[in-house]
Coordinates of C-alpha atoms and ligand atoms in Angstrom, one line a residue:
Chain A
X1 CA 0.0 0.0 0.0
X2 CA 2.7 2.3 1.1
X3 CA 4.8 1.5 -1.9
X4 CA 2.0 1.8 -4.3
X5 CA 1.0 5.2 -3.0
X6 CA 4.6 6.4 -3.2
X7 CA 4.7 5.5 -6.8
X8 CA 1.7 7.5 -7.5
X9 CA 3.2 10.4 -5.6
X10 CA 6.3 10.5 -7.7
X11 CA 4.2 10.4 -10.8
X12 CA 2.2 13.3 -9.6
X13 CA 5.1 15.4 -8.7
X14 CA 6.9 14.7 -11.9
X15 CA 5.0 17.3 -13.8
X16 CA 5.3 20.7 -15.2
X17 CA 5.6 22.4 -11.9
X18 CA 9.0 23.7 -13.1
X19 CA 7.4 25.3 -16.1
X20 CA 5.0 26.9 -13.6
X21 CA 7.8 28.2 -11.6
X22 CA 9.8 29.8 -14.4
X23 CA 6.6 31.4 -15.5
X24 CA 6.0 32.9 -12.1
X25 CA 9.6 33.9 -11.7
X26 CA 9.4 35.8 -15.0
X27 CA 6.4 37.7 -13.6
X28 CA 8.3 38.4 -10.4
X29 CA 11.2 39.7 -12.5
X30 CA 8.9 41.9 -14.4
X31 CA 7.4 43.2 -11.2
X32 CA 10.8 44.0 -9.7
X33 CA 11.7 45.9 -12.9
X34 CA 8.6 48.0 -12.5
X35 CA 6.9 46.6 -15.6
X36 CA 3.7 45.6 -13.8
X37 CA 2.2 49.1 -13.9
X38 CA 1.7 51.4 -11.0
X39 CA -2.1 51.0 -11.5
X40 CA -1.9 47.4 -10.3
X41 CA -0.1 48.4 -7.2
X42 CA -2.4 51.3 -6.5
X43 CA -5.5 49.3 -6.8
X44 CA -4.1 46.8 -4.4
X45 CA -3.5 49.2 -1.6
X46 CA -6.7 51.1 -2.2
X47 CA -8.6 48.0 -1.0
X48 CA -6.8 48.1 2.4
X49 CA -9.4 47.7 5.1
X50 CA -7.0 47.8 8.0
X51 CA -7.7 44.2 8.9
X52 CA -4.2 42.9 8.4
X53 CA -2.7 45.1 11.0
X54 CA 0.3 46.4 9.1
X55 CA -0.6 49.5 7.1
X56 CA 2.1 49.0 4.5
X57 CA 0.9 45.5 3.6
X58 CA -0.9 44.9 0.4
X59 CA -4.3 43.4 0.4
X60 CA -4.9 41.0 -2.4
X61 CA -7.0 42.5 -5.2
X62 CA -10.4 40.8 -5.8
X63 CA -12.6 41.3 -8.8
X64 CA -16.4 41.3 -9.1
X65 CA -17.7 38.3 -10.9
X66 CA -20.9 37.8 -12.9
X67 CA -22.9 34.7 -12.1
X68 CA -26.3 33.2 -11.8
X69 CA -28.0 32.3 -8.6
X70 CA -29.9 29.0 -9.0
X71 CA -32.7 28.8 -6.4
X72 CA -31.9 25.3 -5.2
X73 CA -28.5 26.5 -3.8
X74 CA -29.8 29.6 -2.0
X75 CA -30.3 27.9 1.4
X76 CA -31.8 29.3 4.6
X77 CA -28.8 28.9 6.9
X78 CA -27.3 32.2 8.0
X79 CA -24.2 32.9 5.9
X80 CA -20.9 33.3 7.8
X81 CA -19.7 36.9 7.6
X82 CA -17.0 37.3 4.9
X83 CA -14.6 38.8 7.4
X84 CA -14.6 35.6 9.4
X85 CA -14.4 33.1 6.5
X86 CA -11.5 35.1 5.0
X87 CA -9.5 35.4 8.2
X88 CA -9.9 32.0 9.9
X89 CA -8.3 29.5 7.5
X90 CA -6.5 26.2 7.4
X91 CA -4.0 26.6 4.6
X92 CA -0.7 25.3 6.0
X93 CA 1.3 26.4 3.0
X94 CA 1.0 29.9 4.5
X95 CA 1.4 28.8 8.2
X96 CA -0.5 26.6 10.7
X97 CA -2.2 29.3 12.8
X98 CA -5.7 30.1 11.6
X99 CA -4.8 33.7 11.0
X100 CA -1.5 33.0 9.2
X101 CA -3.0 32.5 5.7
X102 CA -4.8 35.8 5.7
X103 CA -1.6 37.5 6.9
X104 CA 1.0 35.7 4.7
X105 CA -0.9 35.2 1.5
X106 CA -1.8 38.7 0.4
X107 CA 1.1 38.9 -2.2
X108 CA 0.3 35.6 -3.7
X109 CA 0.4 35.6 -7.5
X110 CA -2.5 34.0 -9.2
X111 CA -2.3 35.5 -12.7
X112 CA -0.7 33.9 -14.7
X113 CA -2.0 30.5 -13.6
X114 CA -2.2 27.2 -15.3
X115 CA -4.5 24.3 -14.4
X116 CA -3.9 21.1 -16.2
X117 CA -6.4 18.2 -16.5
X118 CA -4.5 15.1 -17.6
X119 CA -3.9 11.4 -16.9
X120 CA -6.5 8.9 -18.2
X121 CA -8.3 11.3 -20.4
X122 CA -8.8 11.5 -24.2
X123 CA -8.3 15.2 -24.3
X124 CA -6.0 16.7 -21.8
X125 CA -6.9 20.3 -21.1
X126 CA -4.8 23.3 -19.8
X127 CA -6.6 26.3 -18.5
X128 CA -5.1 29.7 -18.2
X129 CA -6.0 32.3 -15.5
X130 CA -8.7 33.9 -17.8
X131 CA -10.1 30.5 -18.8
X132 CA -10.9 29.7 -15.2
X133 CA -13.6 32.4 -15.3
X134 CA -14.6 32.3 -19.0
X135 CA -14.8 28.7 -20.0
X136 CA -17.9 27.8 -18.1
X137 CA -20.9 29.8 -16.8
X138 CA -20.5 30.6 -13.2
X139 CA -23.1 30.1 -10.6
X140 CA -23.4 30.9 -6.9
X141 CA -24.0 28.1 -4.5
X142 CA -24.4 28.6 -0.8
X143 CA -22.9 25.5 0.8
X144 CA -22.2 24.4 4.4
X145 CA -18.5 23.8 5.1
X146 CA -17.8 21.4 7.9
X147 CA -14.2 21.3 9.1
X148 CA -12.9 18.0 10.6
X149 CA -12.0 20.2 13.7
X150 CA -15.8 20.3 14.5
X151 CA -16.5 23.9 13.4
X152 CA -18.5 24.9 10.4
X153 CA -19.3 27.9 8.2
X154 CA -21.8 28.7 5.5
X155 CA -20.2 30.1 2.4
X156 CA -21.6 31.5 -0.9
X157 CA -19.2 30.0 -3.4
X158 CA -19.0 30.9 -7.1
X159 CA -17.9 28.3 -9.6
X160 CA -18.9 25.6 -11.9
X161 CA -19.4 21.8 -11.7
X162 CA -16.3 19.7 -11.7
X163 CA -18.2 17.3 -14.0
X164 CA -18.3 20.0 -16.7
X165 CA -14.6 20.1 -17.2
X166 CA -14.0 16.4 -16.6
X167 CA -16.5 15.7 -19.4
X168 CA -14.7 18.0 -21.7
X169 CA -11.5 16.0 -21.0
X170 CA -13.3 12.8 -21.7
X171 CA -12.2 10.3 -19.1
X172 CA -11.1 6.9 -20.4
X173 CA -13.0 3.9 -19.2
X174 CA -10.0 2.9 -17.1
X175 CA -10.2 6.1 -15.1
X176 CA -11.6 5.4 -11.6
X177 CA -10.2 8.2 -9.5
X178 CA -9.4 11.9 -9.7
X179 CA -6.2 13.3 -8.1
X180 CA -5.8 16.9 -7.3
X181 CA -2.6 18.9 -6.6
X182 CA -2.0 22.3 -5.0
X183 CA 0.7 24.6 -6.4
X184 CA 4.2 23.8 -5.2
X185 CA 6.1 27.1 -5.0
X186 CA 8.2 27.5 -1.9
X187 CA 9.1 31.0 -2.9
X188 CA 5.6 32.1 -2.5
X189 CA 4.5 29.6 0.2
X190 CA 6.5 29.9 3.4
X191 CA 5.0 26.6 4.7
X192 CA 6.6 24.8 1.8
X193 CA 10.0 26.3 2.5
X194 CA 10.2 25.4 6.1
X195 CA 8.6 22.6 8.1
X196 CA 8.6 24.9 11.1
X197 CA 6.0 27.0 9.2
X198 CA 4.3 24.3 7.3
X199 CA 3.4 21.9 10.1
X200 CA 5.5 19.0 8.9
X201 CA 3.3 18.3 5.9
X202 CA 4.8 16.7 2.8
X203 CA 4.2 19.2 0.0
X204 CA 2.6 19.6 -2.5
X205 CA -0.8 19.1 -0.9
X206 CA -2.7 16.4 -2.7
X207 CA -6.2 15.2 -2.6
X208 CA -8.5 12.8 -4.4
X209 CA -12.0 11.7 -5.1
X210 CA -13.5 8.6 -6.7
X211 CA -14.6 9.5 -10.2
X212 CA -18.3 9.1 -9.4
X213 CA -17.9 11.5 -6.4
X214 CA -16.1 13.9 -8.7
X215 CA -18.9 13.7 -11.3
X216 CA -21.6 14.4 -8.7
X217 CA -23.4 17.6 -9.4
X218 CA -22.6 19.0 -5.9
X219 CA -18.8 18.9 -6.5
X220 CA -17.7 22.2 -7.8
X221 CA -14.5 24.0 -8.7
X222 CA -14.9 27.4 -7.1
X223 CA -13.2 30.6 -8.4
X224 CA -15.0 33.0 -6.1
X225 CA -16.9 33.7 -3.0
X226 CA -19.2 36.5 -1.8
X227 CA -19.6 37.8 -5.3
X228 CA -15.9 38.3 -6.0
X229 CA -12.8 36.2 -7.0
X230 CA -11.3 34.1 -4.2
X231 CA -8.8 35.6 -1.8
X232 CA -5.6 33.6 -1.6
X233 CA -6.2 32.4 1.9
X234 CA -9.3 30.6 0.6
X235 CA -7.6 29.0 -2.3
X236 CA -7.3 31.5 -5.2
X237 CA -7.5 31.3 -8.1
X238 CA -9.3 28.0 -8.1
X239 CA -10.2 25.4 -5.5
X240 CA -12.4 22.3 -5.1
X241 CA -15.5 22.4 -2.9
X242 CA -17.1 19.1 -2.0
X243 CA -19.7 20.1 0.6
X244 CA -20.5 16.6 2.0
X245 CA -16.9 15.9 3.0
X246 CA -14.7 17.4 5.7
X247 CA -13.1 20.7 4.6
X248 CA -9.6 19.3 4.1
X249 CA -10.8 17.4 1.0
X250 CA -11.6 20.7 -0.7
X251 CA -8.1 21.4 -1.9
X252 CA -7.0 24.9 -2.6
X253 CA -5.0 26.7 -5.4
X254 CA -5.1 23.7 -7.7
X255 CA -2.6 23.4 -10.6
X256 CA -3.3 19.8 -11.6
X257 CA -6.2 17.4 -11.9
X258 CA -5.1 13.9 -12.9
X259 CA -7.4 11.0 -13.7
X260 CA -6.0 7.7 -12.4
X261 CA -6.9 4.0 -12.1
X262 CA -5.6 3.6 -8.6
X263 CA -6.7 5.4 -5.5
X264 CA -4.4 8.4 -5.3
X265 CA -2.6 9.4 -2.1
X266 CA -4.1 12.2 0.0
X267 CA -2.2 14.5 2.3
X268 CA -3.9 14.1 5.6
X269 CA -4.3 10.4 5.1
X270 CA -0.6 10.1 4.6
X271 CA 0.1 12.1 7.7
X272 CA -2.2 10.2 10.0
X273 CA -4.0 7.3 8.4
X274 CA -5.7 6.2 11.5
X275 CA -7.3 9.7 11.8
X276 CA -8.1 10.7 8.3
X277 CA -9.4 8.3 5.6
X278 CA -9.6 8.8 1.9
X279 CA -13.4 9.3 2.0
X280 CA -13.6 11.8 4.9
X281 CA -17.4 12.0 4.5
X282 CA -19.0 14.2 7.2
X283 CA -20.5 11.6 9.6
X284 CA -21.7 12.3 13.1
X285 CA -21.5 8.7 14.0
X286 CA -17.8 8.2 13.3
X287 CA -15.7 10.1 15.7
X288 CA -12.3 11.5 15.1
X289 CA -10.1 9.4 17.4
X290 CA -9.4 12.5 19.4
X291 CA -12.7 14.3 19.5
X292 CA -16.4 13.7 18.8
X293 CA -17.9 14.6 15.4
X294 CA -21.5 14.4 16.7
X295 CA -21.8 18.2 17.0
X296 CA -20.2 21.3 15.5
X297 CA -19.9 25.0 16.3
X298 CA -21.4 27.0 13.5
X299 CA -19.4 30.2 13.0
X300 CA -21.6 33.1 12.0
X301 CA -22.1 36.3 13.9
X302 CA -22.2 36.6 17.7
X303 CA -19.1 36.2 19.9
X304 CA -18.3 33.8 22.6
X305 CA -21.7 33.7 24.1
X306 CA -23.5 32.7 20.9
X307 CA -25.3 29.4 21.4
X308 CA -24.0 28.0 18.2
X309 CA -23.5 24.3 18.9
X310 CA -25.6 22.3 16.5
X311 CA -26.0 18.6 15.6
X312 CA -23.8 17.5 12.7
X313 CA -25.8 16.0 9.9
X314 CA -25.0 12.9 7.9
X315 CA -23.2 13.9 4.7
X316 CA -23.3 17.5 6.1
X317 CA -27.0 17.6 5.2
X318 CA -26.6 16.5 1.6
X319 CA -28.4 13.2 1.7
X320 CA -28.5 13.1 -2.1
X321 CA -24.9 11.7 -2.1
X322 CA -25.9 8.7 -0.1
X323 CA -26.3 6.4 -3.1
X324 CA -22.6 6.9 -3.9
X325 CA -21.9 4.8 -0.8
X326 CA -24.6 2.2 -0.8
X327 CA -23.4 -1.1 0.6
X328 CA -20.2 0.5 2.1
X329 CA -19.4 0.3 5.8
X330 CA -18.7 4.0 6.4
X331 CA -17.1 3.4 9.8
X332 CA -14.5 1.4 8.0
X333 CA -14.2 3.6 5.0
X334 CA -14.0 6.9 7.0
Chain B
X1 CA 22.7 23.5 41.9
X2 CA 25.8 25.4 43.0
X3 CA 25.6 29.1 43.4
X4 CA 27.8 30.3 40.6
X5 CA 27.9 34.0 40.8
X6 CA 30.2 35.5 43.3
X7 CA 28.1 38.3 44.8
X8 CA 24.5 37.7 45.7
X9 CA 22.0 39.7 43.7
X10 CA 20.1 41.5 46.3
X11 CA 16.6 42.4 45.2
X12 CA 15.0 44.8 47.6
X13 CA 11.6 44.1 48.9
X14 CA 10.3 46.9 46.8
X15 CA 11.7 45.4 43.6
X16 CA 10.1 42.1 44.5
X17 CA 6.8 43.9 45.1
X18 CA 7.1 45.6 41.7
X19 CA 7.7 42.3 40.0
X20 CA 4.7 40.8 41.8
X21 CA 2.4 43.5 40.6
X22 CA 3.8 43.3 37.2
X23 CA 3.0 39.6 37.2
X24 CA -0.6 40.3 38.4
X25 CA -1.1 43.2 36.0
X26 CA 0.1 41.5 32.9
X27 CA -1.6 38.1 33.7
X28 CA -4.9 39.7 34.5
X29 CA -5.2 42.4 31.9
X30 CA -4.0 40.1 29.1
X31 CA -6.6 37.4 29.7
X32 CA -9.3 40.0 30.4
X33 CA -8.6 41.7 27.1
X34 CA -8.7 38.4 25.2
X35 CA -12.0 37.4 26.8
X36 CA -13.4 40.8 26.2
X37 CA -12.6 40.6 22.4
X38 CA -14.1 37.1 22.3
X39 CA -17.4 38.1 24.0
X40 CA -17.8 41.2 21.8
X41 CA -17.2 39.2 18.6
X42 CA -14.0 41.0 17.7
X43 CA -11.9 37.8 17.2
X44 CA -11.2 36.9 13.7
X45 CA -12.8 33.5 13.2
X46 CA -13.6 31.2 16.0
X47 CA -13.5 32.9 19.5
X48 CA -13.6 29.5 21.3
X49 CA -10.5 28.3 19.5
X50 CA -8.7 31.5 20.3
X51 CA -9.5 31.3 24.0
X52 CA -8.6 27.6 24.3
X53 CA -5.3 28.4 22.6
X54 CA -4.6 31.5 24.6
X55 CA -5.5 30.1 28.0
X56 CA -3.7 26.7 27.3
X57 CA -0.5 28.4 26.2
X58 CA -0.8 30.9 29.0
X59 CA -1.2 28.2 31.7
X60 CA 1.8 26.3 30.3
X61 CA 4.0 29.3 30.1
X62 CA 3.2 30.4 33.6
X63 CA 3.8 26.8 34.9
X64 CA 7.2 26.7 33.3
X65 CA 8.0 30.2 34.6
X66 CA 7.1 29.1 38.1
X67 CA 9.4 26.1 37.7
X68 CA 12.2 28.4 36.5
X69 CA 12.1 30.7 39.5
X70 CA 14.0 28.6 42.0
X71 CA 16.9 27.6 39.6
X72 CA 17.2 31.3 38.7
X73 CA 17.1 32.4 42.3
X74 CA 19.9 29.9 43.2
X75 CA 22.0 30.8 40.1
X76 CA 22.0 34.5 40.9
X77 CA 21.7 34.1 44.7
X78 CA 18.6 36.2 44.7
X79 CA 16.9 34.3 47.5
X80 CA 13.8 36.5 47.7
X81 CA 12.8 35.9 44.1
X82 CA 11.3 32.7 45.6
X83 CA 8.5 35.0 46.8
X84 CA 7.3 35.1 43.2
X85 CA 6.9 31.4 42.9
X86 CA 3.5 31.0 44.6
X87 CA 1.8 33.8 42.7
X88 CA 3.2 32.5 39.4
X89 CA 1.9 29.0 40.2
X90 CA -1.5 30.4 41.2
X91 CA -1.7 32.3 37.9
X92 CA -0.8 29.1 36.1
X93 CA -3.7 27.4 37.9
X94 CA -6.1 30.3 37.1
X95 CA -5.3 30.1 33.4
X96 CA -5.8 26.4 33.5
X97 CA -9.2 26.9 35.2
X98 CA -10.2 29.4 32.5
X99 CA -9.0 26.9 29.9
X100 CA -11.2 24.2 31.4
X101 CA -14.1 26.6 31.8
X102 CA -13.8 27.6 28.1
X103 CA -13.9 24.0 27.1
X104 CA -16.9 23.2 29.2
X105 CA -18.9 26.4 28.8
X106 CA -18.1 27.4 25.2
X107 CA -16.8 24.4 23.4
X108 CA -19.1 21.7 24.7
X109 CA -21.7 24.4 25.8
X110 CA -22.6 22.5 29.0
X111 CA -23.5 19.2 27.3
X112 CA -22.8 17.2 30.5
X113 CA -23.0 13.7 29.1
X114 CA -20.2 14.6 26.6
X115 CA -18.0 16.2 29.3
X116 CA -17.8 12.9 31.1
X117 CA -17.1 10.8 28.1
X118 CA -14.6 13.3 26.6
X119 CA -12.5 13.2 29.8
X120 CA -12.5 9.4 29.9
X121 CA -12.3 8.5 26.2
X122 CA -10.0 11.1 24.7
X123 CA -6.5 10.4 25.9
X124 CA -5.3 14.0 25.4
X125 CA -8.2 15.3 27.5
X126 CA -7.6 12.7 30.2
X127 CA -4.0 13.7 30.4
X128 CA -4.9 17.4 30.5
X129 CA -7.4 16.8 33.1
X130 CA -4.9 14.9 35.3
X131 CA -2.5 17.8 35.1
X132 CA -5.4 20.1 36.0
X133 CA -6.3 18.0 39.1
X134 CA -2.6 18.3 40.2
X135 CA -2.6 22.0 39.8
X136 CA -5.9 22.3 41.6
X137 CA -4.5 20.4 44.6
X138 CA -1.4 22.5 44.7
X139 CA -3.4 25.7 44.5
X140 CA -5.8 24.6 47.2
X141 CA -3.0 23.8 49.6
X142 CA -0.9 26.9 48.8
X143 CA -2.3 29.0 51.7
X144 CA 0.3 29.4 54.4
X145 CA -1.9 28.1 57.2
X146 CA -2.7 24.9 55.3
X147 CA 0.9 24.5 54.5
X148 CA 1.9 24.7 58.2
X149 CA -0.8 22.2 59.1
X150 CA 0.3 19.7 56.5
X151 CA 3.9 19.7 57.6
X152 CA 6.1 17.2 55.7
X153 CA 3.2 16.0 53.6
X154 CA 3.0 19.4 52.0
X155 CA 6.3 18.9 50.3
X156 CA 5.4 15.4 49.2
X157 CA 2.2 16.8 47.6
X158 CA 3.9 19.7 45.9
X159 CA 6.6 17.5 44.4
X160 CA 3.8 16.5 42.0
X161 CA 4.4 19.7 40.1
X162 CA 7.2 17.8 38.4
X163 CA 4.7 15.4 37.1
X164 CA 2.2 18.0 35.9
X165 CA 4.6 19.8 33.6
X166 CA 5.4 16.7 31.4
X167 CA 1.7 15.8 31.5
X168 CA 0.8 19.2 30.0
X169 CA 3.4 18.8 27.3
X170 CA 1.9 15.4 26.4
X171 CA -1.5 17.0 26.3
X172 CA -0.2 19.7 24.0
X173 CA 1.6 17.3 21.8
X174 CA -1.5 15.1 21.4
X175 CA -3.9 18.0 20.8
X176 CA -2.2 19.3 17.6
X177 CA -3.0 17.9 14.2
X178 CA 0.4 17.8 12.7
X179 CA 2.4 20.8 13.8
X180 CA 4.6 19.1 16.5
X181 CA 7.5 21.6 16.5
X182 CA 6.1 23.8 19.2
X183 CA 5.1 21.0 21.7
X184 CA 8.5 19.4 21.1
X185 CA 10.3 22.7 22.0
X186 CA 8.2 22.9 25.1
X187 CA 9.1 19.3 25.9
X188 CA 12.8 20.2 25.7
X189 CA 12.2 23.2 28.0
X190 CA 10.6 20.9 30.6
X191 CA 13.5 18.5 30.3
X192 CA 15.9 21.3 31.0
X193 CA 13.9 22.4 34.0
X194 CA 13.9 18.9 35.4
X195 CA 17.5 18.4 34.6
X196 CA 18.7 21.3 36.7
X197 CA 17.1 19.8 39.7
X198 CA 18.1 16.2 38.9
X199 CA 19.7 15.7 42.4
X200 CA 16.5 16.6 44.1
X201 CA 14.4 14.5 41.8
X202 CA 16.7 11.5 42.4
X203 CA 16.2 11.9 46.1
X204 CA 12.4 12.1 45.7
X205 CA 12.4 8.9 43.7
X206 CA 14.5 7.1 46.1
X207 CA 11.9 8.0 48.7
Ligands
HEM1 C1 -8.7 20.4 32.7 C2 -8.7 19.7 31.7 C3 -8.3 20.1 30.3 C4 -9.1 20.1 29.2 C5 -10.5 19.6 29.1 C6 -8.3 20.7 28.1 C7 -8.8 20.8 26.8 C8 -8.0 21.3 25.8 C9 -8.5 21.4 24.4 C10 -9.9 21.1 23.9 C11 -7.5 21.9 23.7 C12 -7.6 22.4 22.3 C13 -7.1 21.5 21.2 C14 -7.3 22.2 19.9 O1 -8.4 22.7 19.6 O2 -6.3 22.2 19.1 C15 -6.3 22.1 24.5 C16 -5.1 22.5 24.1 C17 -4.1 22.9 25.0 N1 -4.1 22.8 26.4 FE1 -5.6 21.9 27.5 N2 -7.1 21.1 28.6 C18 -7.0 20.8 29.9 C19 -6.0 21.0 30.8 C20 -4.8 21.7 30.4 C21 -3.9 22.2 31.4 C22 -3.9 22.0 32.9 C23 -2.9 22.9 30.7 C24 -1.7 23.7 31.1 C25 -1.3 23.9 32.3 C26 -3.3 22.8 29.3 C27 -2.6 23.4 28.2 C28 -3.0 23.3 26.9 C29 -2.1 23.7 25.8 C30 -0.8 24.3 25.9 C31 -2.8 23.4 24.6 C32 -2.4 23.7 23.2 C33 -2.9 25.0 22.8 C34 -3.0 25.1 21.3 O3 -2.1 24.6 20.6 O4 -3.9 25.7 20.9 N3 -4.5 22.1 29.2 N4 -6.7 21.7 25.8

């Protein structure tokens, strides 16, 4: 098992990340030579809202997006305030404290970007930064996000169904799984430079879904939230959102999606296999070895005294995914 | 440990008093400020997480500070520094109490059935709770009158502080998801603090 997953890892890492990096370096060079106009810099600082204490720090520039709002995804749960969901993040590439990503990621470069869909497909696809927003119609979906740490939020994502792009790539019949990979760029991501910052995780961060899970209409690739493009701490420019699974499955800042025959390795499973499985479906009946998953604290408004402890729902309240797992013992395949 | 410096470092009563009030002032206002921001919804993200983290780290830091006082006092021959040991230990206990209160009141929100099972079933909580019970006993017997009444048994009880510190580090190590650097550093600090009093510990263990 161990050997097998290692093999997959090396295949995954042996990719065009280097191209990616020379690309980015070129942009940094341009920047340092002053070629990236003053306008870009000005508009960045104009958005400063004083949240990230230091005055001289840039705040990442976010654009308004245009999108539809299908009724079925406009749910009743109170939406988490944007200031909370964009300042309380797990993104170890930028540090392990919840506030680190918002603090350390503001200079993250997302344009140019390149997202490749390859592996067992007929037609590999590469999307540029602009393609991410133009290739598919965008829609807003308000989803519950349940973290494995027993807190949750409600977030208005903007994106498109993962199935749309997978279909365009035409999976071969041998393809059974979908592997995802976050950008590997230690120059931009301090957590990848030093294990003291990055929590001892083996980078790049990788995740995976079974192909039928990936094709489910609830699985989306998100390029925005709260009406605008994503901030880096939430996974700009493009991230996965799989609302019936624990948050760590919803991998951020994706550069590569690879269809595979074998179950791909996933980062938290590699770190602690007895605590985090491949499936990681939200399940109130299967506890994390170190804490109960029966309840969660819903983070919306209200401070410490808010009575925000609620029952965790099976599949995070998305029962329509249950058929994907019929006949499976979910306490074994956690 | 041998006194190494040639001249004793005499701290006047006034200096000691200033240090004491500094300890009280900083310990109180810091935790009061953090609770205030949490209650008034000024914490980025999850206030409960922030409080658990702040009170847990605060309790651990104060506990280690209290353990560092006597080696420092000996090293610099500043005998009356010892007067800071009891208030530091009591602040460590107070932070631990607030830590437990945060867990029970705000994390579990008074779901009593769960409180019992969490303490029994989650090893890292069991260990933290054991450390807390030790600190509770030490705090409860810290009053001078009680100390006199207990005689020799007081020292026997208070030797348990050397057990509580490693327990807290184990609790810390077990509570993190993957970022073990910090708990490991704290573990090394505890080892240093135990090492400098190895003679004493050897005597304790021989009985
Ligand atoms: C009374 C029983 C105790 C309970 C129920 C308890 C509970 C907890 C919980 C729930 C966490 C948070 C884990 C997380 O969310 O990551 C935690 C972390 C921690 N606790 Fe305790 N604890 C107890 C006793 C203690 C004591 C006595 C100390 C120190 C003197 C202590 C120090 C810490 C530290 C340093 C952390 C790590 C802080 C962090 O990384 O955020 N705990 N504890």
